[in-house]
Short mmCIF file of C-alpha atoms in Angstrom, two decimals:
data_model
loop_
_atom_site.label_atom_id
_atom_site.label_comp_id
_atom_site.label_asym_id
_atom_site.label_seq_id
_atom_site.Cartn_x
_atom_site.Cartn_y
_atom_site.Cartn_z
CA UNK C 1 -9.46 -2.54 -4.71
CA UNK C 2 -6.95 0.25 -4.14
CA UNK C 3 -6.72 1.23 -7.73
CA UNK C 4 -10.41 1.67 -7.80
CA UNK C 5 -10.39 4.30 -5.20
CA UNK C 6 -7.71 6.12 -6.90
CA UNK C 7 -9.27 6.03 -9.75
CA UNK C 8 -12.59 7.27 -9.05
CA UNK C 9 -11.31 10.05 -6.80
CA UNK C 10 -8.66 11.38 -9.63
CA UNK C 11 -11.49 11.11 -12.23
CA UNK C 12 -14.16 12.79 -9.80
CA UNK C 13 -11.87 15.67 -8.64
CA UNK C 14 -9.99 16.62 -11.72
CA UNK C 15 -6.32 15.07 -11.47
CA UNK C 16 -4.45 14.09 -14.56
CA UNK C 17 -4.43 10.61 -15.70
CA UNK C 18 -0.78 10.76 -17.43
CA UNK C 19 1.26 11.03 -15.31
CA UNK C 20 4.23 9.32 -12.78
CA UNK C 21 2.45 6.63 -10.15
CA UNK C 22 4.84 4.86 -7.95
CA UNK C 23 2.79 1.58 -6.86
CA UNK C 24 4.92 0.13 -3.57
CA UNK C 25 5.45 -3.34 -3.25
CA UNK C 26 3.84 -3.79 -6.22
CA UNK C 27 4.34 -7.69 -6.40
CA UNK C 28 3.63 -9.27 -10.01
CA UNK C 29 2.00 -6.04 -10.74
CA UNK C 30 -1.74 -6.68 -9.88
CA UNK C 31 -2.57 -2.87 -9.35
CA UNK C 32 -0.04 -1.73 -11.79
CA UNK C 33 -1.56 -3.10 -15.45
CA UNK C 34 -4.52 -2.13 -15.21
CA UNK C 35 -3.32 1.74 -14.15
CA UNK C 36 -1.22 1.64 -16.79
CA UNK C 37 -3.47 0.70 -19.33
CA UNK C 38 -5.48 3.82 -18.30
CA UNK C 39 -2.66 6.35 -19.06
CA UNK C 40 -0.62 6.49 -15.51
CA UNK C 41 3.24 5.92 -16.51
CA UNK C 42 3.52 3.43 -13.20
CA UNK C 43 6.34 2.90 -11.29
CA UNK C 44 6.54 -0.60 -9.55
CA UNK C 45 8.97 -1.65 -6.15
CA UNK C 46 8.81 -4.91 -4.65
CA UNK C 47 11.79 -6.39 -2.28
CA UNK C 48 10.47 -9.99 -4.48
CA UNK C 49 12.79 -10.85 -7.09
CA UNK C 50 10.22 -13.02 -8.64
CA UNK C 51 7.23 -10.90 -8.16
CA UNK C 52 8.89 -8.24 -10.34
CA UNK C 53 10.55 -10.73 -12.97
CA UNK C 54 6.58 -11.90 -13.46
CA UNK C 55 5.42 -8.51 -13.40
CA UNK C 56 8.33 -7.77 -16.44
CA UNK C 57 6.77 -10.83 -17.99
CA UNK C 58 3.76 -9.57 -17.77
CA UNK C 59 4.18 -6.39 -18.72
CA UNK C 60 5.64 -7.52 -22.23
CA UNK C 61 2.52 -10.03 -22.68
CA UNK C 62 0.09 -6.70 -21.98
CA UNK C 63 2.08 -4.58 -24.01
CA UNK C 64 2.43 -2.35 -21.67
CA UNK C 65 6.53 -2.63 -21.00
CA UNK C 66 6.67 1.13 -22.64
CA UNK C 67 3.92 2.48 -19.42
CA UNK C 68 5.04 0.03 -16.75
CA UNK C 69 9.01 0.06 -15.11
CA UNK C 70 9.70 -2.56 -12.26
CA UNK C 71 12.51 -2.71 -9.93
CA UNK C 72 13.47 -4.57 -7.03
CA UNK C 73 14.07 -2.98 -3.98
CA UNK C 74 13.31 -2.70 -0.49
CA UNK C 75 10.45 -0.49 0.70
CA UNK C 76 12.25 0.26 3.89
CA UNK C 77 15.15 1.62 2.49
CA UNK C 78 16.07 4.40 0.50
CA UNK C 79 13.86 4.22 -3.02
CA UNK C 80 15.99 4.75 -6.07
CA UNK C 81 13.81 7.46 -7.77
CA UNK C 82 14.62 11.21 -7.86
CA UNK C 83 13.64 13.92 -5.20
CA UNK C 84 9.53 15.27 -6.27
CA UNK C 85 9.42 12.15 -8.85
CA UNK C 86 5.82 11.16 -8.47
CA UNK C 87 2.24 12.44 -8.93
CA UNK C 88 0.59 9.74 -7.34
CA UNK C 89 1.99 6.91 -5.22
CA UNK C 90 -0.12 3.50 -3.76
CA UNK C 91 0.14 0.79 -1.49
CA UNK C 92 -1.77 -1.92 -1.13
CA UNK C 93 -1.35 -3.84 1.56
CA UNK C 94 2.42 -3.42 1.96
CA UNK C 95 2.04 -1.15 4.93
CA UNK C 96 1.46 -3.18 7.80
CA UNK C 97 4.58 -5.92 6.72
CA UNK C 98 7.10 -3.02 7.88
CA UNK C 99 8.13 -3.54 11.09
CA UNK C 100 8.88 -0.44 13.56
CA UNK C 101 12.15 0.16 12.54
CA UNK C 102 11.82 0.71 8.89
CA UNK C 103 8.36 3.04 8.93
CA UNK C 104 10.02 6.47 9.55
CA UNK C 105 12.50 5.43 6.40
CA UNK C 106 9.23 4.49 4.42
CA UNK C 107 7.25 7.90 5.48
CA UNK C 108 10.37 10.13 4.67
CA UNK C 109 11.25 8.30 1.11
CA UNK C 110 7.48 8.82 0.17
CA UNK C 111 7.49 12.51 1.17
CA UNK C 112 11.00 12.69 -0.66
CA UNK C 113 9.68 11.13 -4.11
CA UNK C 114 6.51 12.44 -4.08
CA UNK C 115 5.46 15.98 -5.55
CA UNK C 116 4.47 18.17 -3.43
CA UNK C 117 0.66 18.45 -3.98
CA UNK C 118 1.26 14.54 -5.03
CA UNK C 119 -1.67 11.81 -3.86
CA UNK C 120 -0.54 9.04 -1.70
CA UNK C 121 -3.41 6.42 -1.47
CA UNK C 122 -3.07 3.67 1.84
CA UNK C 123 -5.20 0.84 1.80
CA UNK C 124 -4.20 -1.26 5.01
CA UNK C 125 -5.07 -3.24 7.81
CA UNK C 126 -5.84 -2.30 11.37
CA UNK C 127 -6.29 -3.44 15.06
CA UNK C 128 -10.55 -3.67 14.43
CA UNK C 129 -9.41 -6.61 11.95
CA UNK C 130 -11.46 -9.58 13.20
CA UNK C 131 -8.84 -11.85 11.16
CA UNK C 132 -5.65 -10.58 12.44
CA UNK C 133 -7.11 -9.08 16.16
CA UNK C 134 -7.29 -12.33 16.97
CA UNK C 135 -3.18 -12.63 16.90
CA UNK C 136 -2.78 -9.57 18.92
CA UNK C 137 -1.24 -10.98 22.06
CA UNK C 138 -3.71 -9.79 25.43
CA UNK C 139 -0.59 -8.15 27.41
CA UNK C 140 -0.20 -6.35 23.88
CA UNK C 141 -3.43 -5.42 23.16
CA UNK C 142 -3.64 -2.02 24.50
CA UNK C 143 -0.26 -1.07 22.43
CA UNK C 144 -0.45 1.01 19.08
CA UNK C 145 0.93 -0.35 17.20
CA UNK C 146 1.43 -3.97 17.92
CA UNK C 147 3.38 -6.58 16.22
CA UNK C 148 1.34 -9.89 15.32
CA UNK C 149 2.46 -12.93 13.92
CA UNK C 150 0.50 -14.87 11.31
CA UNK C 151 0.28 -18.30 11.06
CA UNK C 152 -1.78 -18.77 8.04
CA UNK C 153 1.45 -16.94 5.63
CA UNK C 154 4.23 -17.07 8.49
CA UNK C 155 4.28 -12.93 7.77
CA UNK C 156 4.82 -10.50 10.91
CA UNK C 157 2.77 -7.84 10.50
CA UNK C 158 2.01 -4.25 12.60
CA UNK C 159 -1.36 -3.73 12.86
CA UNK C 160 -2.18 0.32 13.70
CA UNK C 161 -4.81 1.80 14.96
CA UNK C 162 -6.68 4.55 12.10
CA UNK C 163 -5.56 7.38 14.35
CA UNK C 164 -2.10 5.99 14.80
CA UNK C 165 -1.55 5.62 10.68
CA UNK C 166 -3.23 9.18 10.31
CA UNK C 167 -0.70 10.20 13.05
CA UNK C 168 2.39 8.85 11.39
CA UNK C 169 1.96 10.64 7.96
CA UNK C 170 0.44 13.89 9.98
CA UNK C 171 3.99 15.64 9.54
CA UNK C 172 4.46 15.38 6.27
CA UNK C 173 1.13 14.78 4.65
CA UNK C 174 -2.47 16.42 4.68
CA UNK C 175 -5.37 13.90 5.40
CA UNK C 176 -7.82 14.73 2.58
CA UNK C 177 -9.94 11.84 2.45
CA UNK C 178 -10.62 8.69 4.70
CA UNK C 179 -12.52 5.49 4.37
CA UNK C 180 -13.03 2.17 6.11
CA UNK C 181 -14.28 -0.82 4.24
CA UNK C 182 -15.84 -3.56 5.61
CA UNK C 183 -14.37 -6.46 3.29
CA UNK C 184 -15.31 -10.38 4.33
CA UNK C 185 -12.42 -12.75 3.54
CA UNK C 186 -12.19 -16.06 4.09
CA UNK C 187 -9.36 -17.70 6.27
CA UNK C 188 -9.22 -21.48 6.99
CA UNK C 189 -12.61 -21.88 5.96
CA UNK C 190 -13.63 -18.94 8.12
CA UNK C 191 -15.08 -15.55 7.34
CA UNK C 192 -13.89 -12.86 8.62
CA UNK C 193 -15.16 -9.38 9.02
CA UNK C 194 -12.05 -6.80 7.94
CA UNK C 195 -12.26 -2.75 8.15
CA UNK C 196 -9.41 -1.39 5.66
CA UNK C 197 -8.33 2.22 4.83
CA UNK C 198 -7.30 5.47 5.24
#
């Protein structure tokens, strides 16, 4: 998973460990424990009252409330952290859920609260998705981005092409590493051949 990749590229190139990590829509805190457990102070915003009060819970049963904060808020909206805040920031999966309107918000809060010289790590979707290509509607298919809706969690999603996502953080972020994974996940009893990253 995403905290994987962050980890092994902070470890293999030299970044701190203990320091501030902002983990977007962190939901019940999945990412989050297990980052926090290896030294980051982490930072968790999900627009899910529940998904934080379990990640609270959580954090208490871990013993980790001292490393871990969680707050509710929207992720396409103004964050409630100071100016240069973070070291590190993540999202998992959180990405494609924004529709149009609140992206530039999203961009321009993470350059805000981020360091400059932070890491921002994106693990997300895209248009070569076999599982959600096959939503894209066929007048819509030649559109970057295009917005899908999915049956299987009711969730509209944007799905990007990887040179539209570069493209959108271009201004205000340098590129410095790049990946697609091939992950296989099963969907009503179907797999599915996925390509995450960035």
């Amino acid at each position: 998973g995403l905290g994987n990749i962050l980890l092994y590229y902070v470890r293999d190139n030299g970044y701190p460990f203990e320091v501030n990590l902002l983990d977007i829509a962190c939901g019940n805190g999945r990412n989050a424990f297990p980052l926090a457990d290896l030294g980051f102070k982490v930072f968790g915003i999900d627009g899910i009252p529940q998904a934080i009060e379990d990640a609270r819970k959580k954090a208490q049963e871990l013993d980790l409330a001292g490393e871990t904060e969680f707050v509710i808020g929207d992720v396409g909206e103004k964050w409630p952290y100071e100016d240069n805040y973070f070291d590190y920031a993540i999202d998992s999966n959180s990405f494609s859920s924004l529709l149009r309107e609140d992206r530039d918000v999203y961009v321009d809060e993470l350059s805000r609260v981020l360091e400059p010289g932070g890491l921002f790590f994106l693990y997300t979707y895209t248009k070569d998705d076999e599982y959600y290509a096959q939503f894209i509607p066929s007048e819509e298919s030649d559109n970057d981005p295009v917005q899908i809706h999915c049956p299987d969690d009711g969730v509209d999603r944007v799905l990007h092409s990887q040179d539209a996502l570069i493209n959108l953080f271009a201004n205000e972020f340098e590129i410095i590493f790049n990946d697609t994974i091939v992950r296989y996940g099963k969907m009503f009893d179907e797999y599915y051949k996925g390509w995450l990253g960035f």
